[in-house]
XYZ file of C-alpha atoms in Angstrom:
724
model
C 0.000 0.000 0.000
C 1.156 3.537 -0.723
C 1.801 5.230 2.659
C 1.377 8.703 1.156
C -2.046 7.949 -0.288
C -4.878 9.725 1.501
C -7.181 7.385 3.471
C -10.159 5.987 1.571
C -13.302 8.108 2.058
C -15.893 6.862 4.568
C -18.765 5.007 2.991
C -22.018 3.450 4.238
C -23.089 -0.059 3.169
C -26.525 -1.656 3.672
C -27.526 -5.234 3.022
C -27.878 -8.773 4.334
C -25.495 -10.954 6.393
C -24.961 -14.041 4.261
C -22.629 -15.958 6.627
C -20.708 -15.487 9.895
C -17.104 -16.521 9.113
C -15.726 -15.657 12.577
C -17.015 -14.030 15.746
C -15.521 -13.751 19.232
C -17.861 -12.969 22.108
C -15.109 -11.456 24.260
C -14.335 -8.445 22.024
C -17.216 -8.627 19.518
C -14.702 -8.829 16.611
C -16.292 -10.466 13.553
C -15.594 -11.378 9.939
C -18.788 -11.601 7.885
C -19.754 -12.478 4.342
C -22.381 -9.887 3.394
C -24.428 -9.054 0.296
C -24.612 -5.249 -0.009
C -27.644 -3.668 -1.681
C -27.184 -3.539 -5.424
C -24.668 -6.417 -5.521
C -25.157 -10.107 -6.181
C -21.844 -11.481 -4.963
C -20.930 -11.588 -1.235
C -18.046 -9.441 0.069
C -16.003 -9.638 3.285
C -16.844 -7.224 6.091
C -14.760 -6.784 9.280
C -16.260 -5.082 12.338
C -17.405 -5.418 15.934
C -20.788 -6.516 17.242
C -21.930 -8.079 20.530
C -23.535 -10.850 18.493
C -24.397 -11.506 14.892
C -26.697 -13.990 13.121
C -26.841 -14.968 9.455
C -29.862 -13.352 7.781
C -29.712 -10.099 9.775
C -29.756 -6.748 8.001
C -26.652 -4.642 8.477
C -25.714 -0.987 8.213
C -21.979 -0.352 8.268
C -19.961 2.840 8.070
C -16.295 2.506 7.153
C -14.030 2.149 4.147
C -12.761 -0.385 1.647
C -9.212 -1.671 1.908
C -7.161 -4.062 -0.208
C -5.222 -6.908 1.379
C -2.699 -9.248 -0.242
C -4.265 -12.422 1.208
C -8.001 -11.664 1.128
C -8.413 -9.124 -1.633
C -10.812 -6.224 -1.133
C -12.794 -6.104 2.120
C -14.913 -3.534 3.925
C -13.620 -2.403 7.333
C -16.527 -1.101 9.411
C -15.913 1.567 12.066
C -19.546 1.233 13.159
C -21.787 -1.746 12.556
C -25.523 -1.918 13.294
C -27.480 -5.146 12.906
C -31.259 -5.462 12.875
C -33.735 -8.265 12.499
C -34.300 -9.053 8.780
C -37.460 -7.925 6.985
C -37.111 -9.834 3.708
C -38.386 -13.410 3.357
C -34.913 -14.592 2.313
C -33.290 -12.916 5.331
C -35.932 -14.182 7.783
C -35.527 -17.751 6.528
C -31.719 -17.589 6.877
C -32.050 -15.954 10.330
C -34.462 -18.569 11.717
C -32.532 -21.462 10.175
C -29.146 -20.326 11.574
C -29.452 -22.427 14.767
C -30.292 -19.341 16.819
C -33.679 -20.720 17.896
C -33.899 -24.205 19.439
C -36.391 -26.375 17.530
C -35.923 -24.578 14.173
C -33.448 -25.724 11.524
C -33.312 -24.746 7.824
C -36.236 -27.059 6.869
C -38.631 -25.707 9.531
C -37.489 -22.136 8.803
C -38.564 -22.603 5.168
C -41.997 -23.982 6.180
C -42.610 -21.244 8.763
C -41.720 -18.379 6.394
C -43.815 -19.960 3.635
C -46.867 -20.107 5.947
C -46.545 -16.856 7.930
C -44.215 -14.648 5.858
C -42.904 -11.531 7.602
C -45.397 -11.951 10.477
C -43.500 -14.987 11.809
C -41.718 -13.084 14.636
C -45.028 -11.684 15.903
C -46.599 -15.182 15.694
C -43.773 -16.831 17.706
C -43.939 -14.162 20.393
C -47.683 -13.547 20.800
C -49.654 -16.317 19.022
C -47.351 -19.319 19.215
C -50.255 -21.836 19.212
C -50.607 -21.092 15.458
C -47.193 -22.701 14.905
C -48.840 -26.106 15.452
C -50.483 -25.623 12.065
C -47.090 -26.209 10.435
C -46.254 -29.811 9.524
C -43.987 -31.449 12.161
C -44.556 -28.861 14.920
C -46.446 -30.187 17.934
C -47.072 -28.646 21.338
C -43.628 -29.582 22.738
C -41.633 -28.141 19.803
C -43.871 -25.056 19.712
C -43.139 -24.344 23.417
C -39.426 -24.968 22.871
C -39.395 -22.490 19.952
C -41.169 -19.745 21.920
C -39.021 -20.176 25.081
C -35.823 -20.087 23.020
C -37.036 -17.026 21.075
C -37.877 -15.084 24.263
C -34.495 -15.965 25.796
C -32.634 -14.892 22.638
C -34.582 -11.640 22.492
C -33.768 -10.897 26.138
C -30.077 -11.786 25.713
C -29.896 -9.685 22.544
C -31.300 -6.594 24.280
C -28.945 -7.043 27.236
C -25.939 -7.523 24.979
C -26.677 -4.403 22.974
C -27.162 -2.416 26.188
C -23.932 -3.720 27.737
C -21.818 -3.299 24.613
C -22.911 0.328 24.474
C -21.595 0.529 28.064
C -18.292 -1.211 27.340
C -18.981 -4.730 28.683
C -18.107 -7.850 26.687
C -20.599 -10.432 25.457
C -19.167 -13.113 27.761
C -20.054 -10.965 30.769
C -23.442 -10.231 29.177
C -24.204 -13.955 29.024
C -23.273 -14.271 32.700
C -25.469 -11.283 33.606
C -28.393 -12.896 31.775
C -27.690 -16.207 33.536
C -27.763 -14.426 36.923
C -30.853 -12.250 36.496
C -32.769 -13.858 33.603
C -35.478 -11.606 32.172
C -34.995 -9.170 35.085
C -31.507 -8.254 33.802
C -32.371 -4.977 32.049
C -34.543 -3.906 34.962
C -31.671 -4.588 37.430
C -29.213 -2.728 35.217
C -31.396 0.343 34.868
C -32.624 0.560 38.491
C -29.403 -0.342 40.354
C -26.307 -1.079 38.230
C -24.246 -1.332 41.455
C -25.808 -4.755 42.084
C -23.586 -6.154 39.313
C -20.477 -5.641 41.442
C -22.083 -7.478 44.381
C -23.701 -10.348 42.466
C -21.450 -11.212 39.535
C -17.941 -12.635 39.642
C -15.614 -10.619 37.405
C -17.552 -7.328 37.470
C -16.047 -4.829 39.862
C -17.308 -1.613 41.431
C -15.530 0.552 38.828
C -17.322 -1.179 35.938
C -20.700 -0.852 37.666
C -19.914 2.780 38.501
C -19.063 3.416 34.840
C -22.436 2.015 33.748
C -24.209 4.098 36.402
C -22.377 7.223 35.177
C -23.408 6.558 31.559
C -26.975 6.161 32.746
C -26.875 9.585 34.341
C -26.362 8.730 38.039
C -24.909 11.904 39.623
C -21.487 11.889 41.304
C -23.044 12.823 44.665
C -26.192 10.678 44.320
C -27.084 8.976 47.655
C -27.314 5.535 45.979
C -23.774 5.965 44.588
C -22.363 6.900 47.999
C -24.188 4.001 49.708
C -22.838 1.593 47.058
C -19.328 2.992 47.664
C -19.584 2.426 51.445
C -20.771 -1.170 50.978
C -18.063 -1.739 48.367
C -15.454 -0.577 50.909
C -16.620 -3.188 53.436
C -16.899 -5.926 50.796
C -13.339 -5.161 49.646
C -12.197 -5.276 53.272
C -13.931 -8.671 53.697
C -12.083 -9.938 50.593
C -8.848 -8.858 52.341
C -9.811 -10.797 55.492
C -11.427 -8.103 57.677
C -14.803 -8.651 59.356
C -15.258 -4.919 60.069
C -13.503 -1.572 59.687
C -13.176 1.510 61.915
C -15.969 3.910 60.919
C -13.647 6.895 60.445
C -11.268 4.972 58.164
C -14.136 3.600 56.039
C -15.678 7.060 55.554
C -12.338 8.575 54.477
C -11.736 5.632 52.117
C -15.218 6.033 50.557
C -14.801 9.768 49.974
C -11.473 9.083 48.239
C -12.885 6.227 46.109
C -15.877 8.293 44.928
C -14.003 11.605 44.746
C -16.781 13.256 46.744
C -16.901 15.590 49.760
C -16.313 13.655 53.048
C -19.360 15.325 54.687
C -21.651 13.552 52.168
C -20.635 10.093 53.441
C -21.810 10.265 57.082
C -25.579 10.686 56.324
C -25.442 7.642 54.008
C -23.734 5.535 56.714
C -26.660 6.475 58.984
C -29.158 5.581 56.227
C -27.532 2.154 55.721
C -27.649 1.471 59.497
C -31.343 2.496 59.602
C -32.139 0.116 56.732
C -30.174 -2.717 58.480
C -27.580 -2.954 55.685
C -24.801 -1.938 58.114
C -24.182 -2.416 61.838
C -22.178 -0.181 64.153
C -20.427 -1.771 67.167
C -17.721 -0.776 69.618
C -14.372 -2.560 69.312
C -11.193 -1.692 71.233
C -12.729 1.631 72.252
C -13.748 2.852 68.798
C -16.847 2.521 66.574
C -16.509 -0.067 63.803
C -18.861 -0.872 60.917
C -19.884 -4.405 59.949
C -21.775 -6.019 57.117
C -24.548 -7.727 59.151
C -23.762 -11.266 57.944
C -20.193 -11.018 59.282
C -21.290 -9.748 62.693
C -23.863 -12.554 62.829
C -21.146 -15.110 61.928
C -18.854 -13.953 64.750
C -21.724 -13.927 67.271
C -22.781 -17.423 66.179
C -19.212 -18.787 66.583
C -18.891 -17.261 70.064
C -22.274 -18.705 71.125
C -21.417 -22.216 69.832
C -17.951 -22.195 71.444
C -19.378 -21.094 74.819
C -21.896 -23.969 74.652
C -19.223 -26.530 73.717
C -16.588 -25.526 76.274
C -19.134 -25.465 79.109
C -19.460 -29.274 78.869
C -16.970 -31.992 79.916
C -16.012 -34.791 77.501
C -18.542 -37.638 77.344
C -16.409 -40.469 75.917
C -16.668 -44.008 77.388
C -14.589 -44.460 80.565
C -11.168 -45.911 79.657
C -7.635 -46.511 80.972
C -5.848 -43.818 78.963
C -2.298 -45.110 79.524
C -3.306 -48.589 78.395
C -5.199 -47.240 75.347
C -2.208 -45.082 74.281
C 0.122 -48.107 74.526
C -2.322 -50.229 72.516
C -2.669 -47.531 69.876
C 1.134 -47.387 69.553
C 1.083 -51.086 68.630
C -1.715 -50.504 66.086
C -0.084 -47.476 64.421
C 3.557 -48.472 64.865
C 4.258 -45.009 66.355
C 5.427 -44.663 69.957
C 4.504 -41.226 71.293
C 6.860 -38.810 73.041
C 5.740 -37.359 76.352
C 4.495 -34.076 74.813
C 2.461 -36.057 72.265
C 0.939 -38.283 74.960
C -0.167 -35.149 76.842
C -1.915 -33.917 73.682
C -3.777 -37.240 73.299
C -4.943 -37.139 76.942
C -6.162 -33.541 76.508
C -8.209 -34.656 73.502
C -9.815 -37.483 75.542
C -10.607 -35.130 78.456
C -12.056 -32.105 76.616
C -15.306 -31.581 74.737
C -13.536 -29.093 72.453
C -9.763 -28.924 71.823
C -7.344 -27.169 69.469
C -4.089 -28.907 68.475
C -1.693 -26.509 66.761
C 1.937 -26.563 65.688
C 4.235 -26.318 62.682
C 5.611 -29.070 60.424
C 7.477 -32.013 61.985
C 5.904 -31.679 65.465
C 3.788 -34.812 65.121
C 0.226 -33.485 64.613
C -0.611 -36.361 62.255
C 0.781 -39.011 64.659
C -1.254 -37.552 67.554
C -4.404 -37.418 65.419
C -4.010 -41.037 64.249
C -3.522 -42.154 67.865
C -6.673 -40.303 69.040
C -8.739 -41.754 66.172
C -7.388 -45.275 66.813
C -8.286 -45.092 70.532
C -11.778 -43.673 69.930
C -12.385 -46.068 67.034
C -11.850 -48.963 69.463
C -14.458 -47.333 71.749
C -16.988 -47.303 68.845
C -17.099 -43.494 68.838
C -18.669 -42.275 65.559
C -16.111 -39.959 63.928
C -16.464 -37.443 61.079
C -13.396 -35.905 59.425
C -13.400 -32.728 57.316
C -11.166 -29.973 55.915
C -11.794 -26.647 54.179
C -10.598 -27.725 50.679
C -10.678 -30.851 48.531
C -6.892 -31.171 48.518
C -6.709 -30.820 52.323
C -9.506 -33.405 52.750
C -7.631 -35.812 50.452
C -4.438 -35.427 52.527
C -6.383 -35.994 55.758
C -7.893 -39.173 54.309
C -4.451 -40.420 53.204
C -2.832 -39.734 56.594
C -5.610 -41.305 58.741
C -7.117 -43.968 56.482
C -10.590 -42.561 57.316
C -12.859 -40.855 54.775
C -12.638 -37.047 54.956
C -14.957 -34.590 53.223
C -14.738 -30.908 52.423
C -16.794 -28.842 54.861
C -19.025 -27.662 52.019
C -19.823 -31.242 51.058
C -20.273 -32.307 54.688
C -22.700 -29.427 55.259
C -24.501 -30.204 51.952
C -24.054 -26.778 50.417
C -26.548 -26.184 47.604
C -25.354 -22.794 46.337
C -26.793 -19.299 46.834
C -26.236 -19.435 50.588
C -28.389 -22.556 51.084
C -27.072 -25.354 53.318
C -28.601 -28.787 53.829
C -27.142 -29.016 57.351
C -27.774 -26.334 59.978
C -29.101 -25.850 63.507
C -32.531 -27.179 62.497
C -31.124 -30.230 60.661
C -27.805 -31.052 62.376
C -25.099 -33.511 61.367
C -24.880 -36.904 63.071
C -21.835 -38.217 64.952
C -19.915 -38.107 68.241
C -16.557 -36.544 67.291
C -15.908 -34.002 64.532
C -12.314 -33.428 63.438
C -11.390 -30.466 61.209
C -7.869 -30.216 59.796
C -6.122 -27.158 58.265
C -8.172 -24.869 60.526
C -6.043 -21.807 59.746
C -8.009 -21.714 56.470
C -11.438 -21.461 58.136
C -13.139 -18.104 57.632
C -15.841 -16.756 59.948
C -18.985 -17.526 57.834
C -17.936 -21.144 57.163
C -16.958 -21.776 60.802
C -20.278 -20.316 62.001
C -22.217 -22.588 59.640
C -20.232 -25.672 60.676
C -20.556 -25.068 64.434
C -24.297 -24.388 64.125
C -24.729 -27.788 62.411
C -22.986 -29.812 65.164
C -25.408 -32.182 66.933
C -26.145 -31.905 70.638
C -23.472 -33.776 72.609
C -20.831 -33.539 69.852
C -17.088 -33.344 70.560
C -14.864 -31.109 68.449
C -11.158 -31.391 67.605
C -9.610 -28.536 65.593
C -6.170 -29.201 64.079
C -4.041 -26.610 62.297
C -0.986 -24.439 62.139
C -1.856 -21.032 63.610
C 1.327 -19.511 62.126
C 0.282 -20.126 58.540
C -1.493 -17.454 56.527
C -4.996 -16.795 57.871
C -8.050 -17.654 55.761
C -8.591 -16.083 52.342
C -12.104 -15.166 53.527
C -12.939 -12.784 56.390
C -11.793 -13.532 59.944
C -8.857 -15.038 61.833
C -10.873 -17.802 63.441
C -8.141 -20.200 64.603
C -5.972 -17.354 65.875
C -8.851 -15.635 67.684
C -9.943 -18.910 69.335
C -6.394 -19.552 70.598
C -5.700 -15.956 71.688
C -9.019 -15.695 73.555
C -7.862 -18.424 75.971
C -11.458 -19.713 76.092
C -10.764 -22.951 74.184
C -8.392 -25.624 75.573
C -5.341 -25.666 73.290
C -2.253 -27.864 72.895
C 0.604 -25.972 71.225
C 3.263 -28.360 69.905
C 6.793 -26.997 69.462
C 9.117 -30.033 69.681
C 10.477 -31.120 66.276
C 10.950 -34.887 66.167
C 14.169 -36.589 65.190
C 13.263 -37.718 61.656
C 11.745 -34.324 60.789
C 14.779 -32.488 62.202
C 16.961 -33.899 59.384
C 14.872 -32.006 56.807
C 16.055 -28.472 56.117
C 12.562 -27.691 54.785
C 11.211 -28.223 58.313
C 14.074 -26.636 60.247
C 14.096 -23.622 57.868
C 10.317 -23.211 58.247
C 10.681 -23.080 62.029
C 13.549 -20.571 61.742
C 11.381 -18.346 59.526
C 8.495 -18.688 61.992
C 10.748 -17.504 64.810
C 11.708 -14.412 62.791
C 15.159 -15.653 61.775
C 16.539 -16.006 58.248
C 17.447 -19.695 57.792
C 20.900 -20.907 56.778
C 21.088 -20.300 53.001
C 24.418 -22.090 52.365
C 23.867 -24.910 49.832
C 24.158 -28.481 51.118
C 24.894 -31.470 48.953
C 21.777 -33.666 48.708
C 19.815 -31.071 50.721
C 16.107 -30.305 50.324
C 16.201 -26.493 50.824
C 18.119 -24.107 48.520
C 18.382 -20.371 47.901
C 19.528 -19.301 44.404
C 20.500 -15.631 44.276
C 19.677 -13.532 41.198
C 20.360 -9.900 40.311
C 17.071 -8.850 38.676
C 13.397 -9.891 38.351
C 14.057 -10.874 34.691
C 16.896 -13.179 35.763
C 14.672 -14.628 38.536
C 11.853 -15.381 36.085
C 14.190 -16.972 33.520
C 15.875 -19.138 36.182
C 12.475 -20.323 37.524
C 11.450 -21.384 34.003
C 14.792 -23.144 33.468
C 14.489 -24.978 36.819
C 10.925 -26.150 36.139
C 11.502 -27.004 32.497
C 14.942 -28.637 32.497
C 17.136 -28.723 35.601
C 14.804 -30.214 38.241
C 13.187 -32.840 35.951
C 16.699 -33.905 34.850
C 18.170 -34.154 38.373
C 15.189 -35.315 40.470
C 12.996 -36.978 37.785
C 10.132 -34.600 38.657
C 7.259 -34.298 36.186
C 7.476 -30.543 35.365
C 3.668 -30.099 35.293
C 2.471 -32.582 37.951
C 5.244 -32.386 40.568
C 6.664 -28.858 40.402
C 4.653 -25.894 41.694
C 5.749 -22.262 41.507
C 4.294 -20.208 44.397
C 4.429 -16.418 44.349
C 3.033 -13.697 46.637
C 0.897 -11.840 44.094
C -0.771 -11.787 40.668
C 0.842 -8.664 39.211
C 4.386 -7.644 38.136
C 7.023 -9.660 36.317
C 7.157 -12.251 39.131
C 3.373 -12.447 39.639
C 1.204 -15.379 38.583
C 0.154 -13.840 35.232
C 3.659 -13.219 33.928
C 5.090 -16.484 35.333
C 2.197 -18.542 33.955
C 2.753 -17.138 30.460
C 6.496 -17.885 30.640
C 5.985 -21.394 32.092
C 3.173 -22.219 29.636
C 5.443 -21.224 26.707
C 8.160 -23.568 27.991
C 6.102 -26.499 29.313
C 3.142 -26.492 26.894
C 4.095 -24.472 23.808
C 1.649 -23.875 20.923
C 1.566 -26.445 18.150
C -0.574 -27.239 15.104
C -1.834 -30.345 16.925
C -3.214 -28.428 19.945
C -6.406 -26.423 19.989
C -6.220 -23.044 21.689
C -8.927 -20.896 23.193
C -8.433 -17.288 24.263
C -10.737 -15.819 26.889
C -10.406 -13.110 29.544
C -6.804 -12.297 28.502
C -5.703 -15.937 28.934
C -4.780 -18.464 26.247
C -5.832 -22.007 27.175
C -4.319 -25.070 25.469
C -4.980 -28.780 25.731
C -2.564 -30.096 28.399
C -2.501 -26.871 30.445
C -2.582 -27.040 34.234
C -5.464 -24.882 35.540
C -7.026 -23.897 38.863
C -10.673 -23.196 39.688
C -10.770 -19.713 41.222
C -14.119 -19.751 43.041
C -16.744 -22.224 44.189
C -19.098 -23.558 41.501
C -21.652 -25.765 43.208
C -23.462 -26.708 39.982
C -20.257 -28.244 38.604
C -19.074 -29.417 42.048
C -15.687 -27.750 41.594
C -14.313 -25.505 44.292
C -11.893 -22.631 44.765
C -8.379 -24.127 44.709
C -9.180 -27.350 42.780
C -6.372 -28.056 40.276
C -6.942 -29.860 36.987
C -5.678 -30.302 33.413
C -7.351 -29.355 30.130
C -8.090 -32.540 28.172
C -10.182 -31.261 25.250
C -11.132 -28.024 23.519
C -14.011 -28.436 21.066
C -15.083 -25.878 18.494
C -18.615 -27.022 17.550
C -20.069 -25.883 19.911
C -17.185 -24.127 21.651
C -16.436 -25.780 25.019
C -13.526 -26.995 27.112
C -13.175 -30.088 29.329
C -10.973 -30.161 32.428
C -10.015 -33.291 34.376
C -9.751 -32.603 38.115
C -8.351 -34.876 40.829
C -10.433 -38.003 41.381
C -10.765 -38.310 37.566
C -13.737 -35.915 37.420
C -14.323 -34.419 33.964
C -15.925 -30.953 34.018
C -17.108 -28.981 30.961
C -16.870 -25.183 30.629
C -18.640 -22.914 28.155
C -16.684 -19.884 26.829
C -18.464 -17.434 29.167
C -17.453 -19.526 32.208
C -13.714 -19.492 31.576
C -13.122 -16.561 33.935
C -13.556 -19.223 36.666
C -10.277 -20.811 35.526
C -6.687 -19.587 35.576
C -3.432 -21.191 34.492
C -1.853 -22.961 37.480
C 1.837 -23.463 36.640
C 2.303 -20.575 39.093
C -0.150 -19.990 41.970
C -0.411 -17.343 44.642
C 0.725 -18.610 48.035
C -2.796 -17.950 49.372
C -4.257 -20.335 46.755
C -1.799 -23.074 47.798
C -3.070 -23.308 51.398
C -4.087 -26.825 52.366
C -2.100 -28.322 49.463
C 1.209 -30.172 49.299
C 3.515 -30.540 46.289
C 6.658 -32.670 45.793
C 8.648 -29.575 44.759
C 8.008 -25.867 45.347
C 9.828 -22.924 43.715
C 9.326 -19.499 45.335
C 10.420 -16.171 43.807
C 11.558 -13.742 46.521
C 11.768 -10.181 45.266
C 11.429 -6.616 46.517
C 8.875 -6.255 43.656
C 6.517 -7.969 46.120
C 7.366 -5.509 48.908
C 3.719 -4.767 49.783
C 2.945 -8.437 50.472
C 6.257 -9.716 51.802
C 5.801 -11.013 55.342
C 6.621 -13.950 57.583
C 3.405 -16.019 57.381
C 3.506 -15.829 53.590
C 7.029 -17.264 53.241
C 6.397 -19.782 56.049
C 3.198 -21.036 54.344
C 4.964 -21.339 50.964
C 7.925 -23.295 52.384
C 5.643 -25.715 54.294
C 3.759 -26.639 51.066
C 6.744 -28.752 49.877
C 7.241 -32.450 50.583
C 10.642 -33.104 49.015
C 12.280 -29.920 47.755
C 12.092 -26.130 48.217
C 13.986 -23.651 46.066
C 13.819 -19.921 46.775
C 15.001 -17.769 43.868
C 15.820 -14.067 44.086
C 17.111 -11.425 46.450
C 18.285 -12.396 50.002
C 17.349 -8.859 51.185
C 13.715 -9.530 50.216
C 13.757 -12.757 52.264
C 15.213 -10.900 55.251
C 12.518 -8.220 54.913
C 9.742 -10.840 54.749
C 10.963 -12.784 57.775
C 10.985 -9.577 59.836
C 7.345 -8.589 59.125
C 4.020 -9.980 60.405
C 1.424 -8.012 58.407
C -1.187 -10.774 57.923
C -1.873 -10.798 61.667
C -3.388 -7.292 61.415
C -7.039 -7.953 60.723
C -10.133 -6.215 62.048
C -12.198 -8.943 63.724
C -14.430 -8.914 66.788
C -14.485 -12.647 67.611
C -11.827 -12.476 70.323
C -13.791 -9.735 72.138
C -17.044 -11.704 71.817
C -15.384 -14.809 73.272
């Protein structure tokens, strides 16, 4: 092309969409074969539309351009599509597969019988469709239902595209609200941020602004206040000081601080907020989080008021017998822990790696199993439940499965329909957030015993609260804190280094031949990233025979920056699962997925029975219709539609938070001052304790020293300790 030539003049084309060559829902980009008015032969048109169906009428403004590969094509700057009004267009439109129950043959019959009135007939007089050969009551109902759904989705998509939201999100919005979607969007767009995964406050605020909601509108300020508390809950807080929240809201909304206080009062009056006193200052709660803390405190008071009610037994004799059964002779400190468990209605056992928590638990379960005590084992995640099952030989469930969660806040087990059993054991209790703990405790049967096992020095839960820590610190729950590292564990530098980190000391970083803990120093984030890829791709599989995808896990503090999950996943995917002509690819939500990729589910999906933190591998990507299948642990195959792929992320590199409750043969951890904001002791300690056989830290020793000296994750606003 001649660079000096003036751009082709803008032109407007009208006509019919003959065929959809390509269309992506995420951006709306499409390549169409169209027949412009006055022409007989189809031409190529490139543009953007939230959705497009063969047979539609189009109006496009743009210009013609010549390409070497495709010849002349029309590039549309704006593209409007409307329902067809010619018989030919209507027949193509109905026969495109858009409407369930109508293919090309039925489309021909329907247009022949009803002509241009067919849309009106389907919508308002669908019984007349039964006059067409082959259409009975069932097919007629199917056609009308599908038509109404398509019409609703179409309207929503047009509305959202005008407001800058992709079609994939539009499909999810329609799935959430159904036919009420447009009404929700026009009356309170801020609900999107609360109800729909992937839509944040800023997006909802943008829609509200386009719809004319004023900057100082009361509903905008109330939404901003609630958003502040929801964001705080996502960071682990159950409440926030009132003054801090008001200042934060004024800054977020760029409004005068004096406008915020009246809306706080309005939210309290309408029971959408609660004000309480904590440590001598007023704090604001979302009501469900205050209720969760109150429920936990009530249940714990009830439990600890009662003595244990196990059968009478000779404890010394039972411990000796259990040692024969398990092949593990207990040290004195471990025997004390077992006796505490047999003497208390409710007990916490806490301690780091190598202190014998598993041995103590197996001994307790062996003793009580002999006494015919009915035991139920659970953990917060699927991976943690699997590990508990493997270490005890007794079935363990996730808490959600145990409590029969049905989605949308509905639980099959609760105070009115409690669980059955005598002893309930929950492992990995540092991961328990306040709402889940409240639900679990409320579902315990009368007379139940409770044993909570966990490492209080690990990162607290991803969700709101610091339940295990608050229970221990309150002093209201009997607690055994194990500190003695046993002989076999003491030979592992993973374990000794973890304990050093936990005590606020930088572990010995000198390399040891045949060791299991190494620090590799690098000079820059780029060098750190490249070395991590080299280790995972070549060096560790060659030396230790690790499977680079199954056995090696990179754990990093955050998602952003060069050493965050996004950047590392791209680099590791390129090395471990590069593109090839034999592998299908699918790009959604700024991520390219390939067959063979390791992926993680990022939030609970109760319909599919996959949960936040479940790791799987992509086994198929199909194009007709577009869908992806992922095999999760336990050989479960789960299908995803394109609009659902924001529930998945690549998992070659995970955040340390996402790794809680999991164990991996080998863990690689970047340590960089890039992660300054998040670097702290619990984070590094949690990452190191995820490894079974090998830990390699890569990066800057100063960053490690900084992390070991800070304890930021312990600073959470919670009221449980005070309530206890």
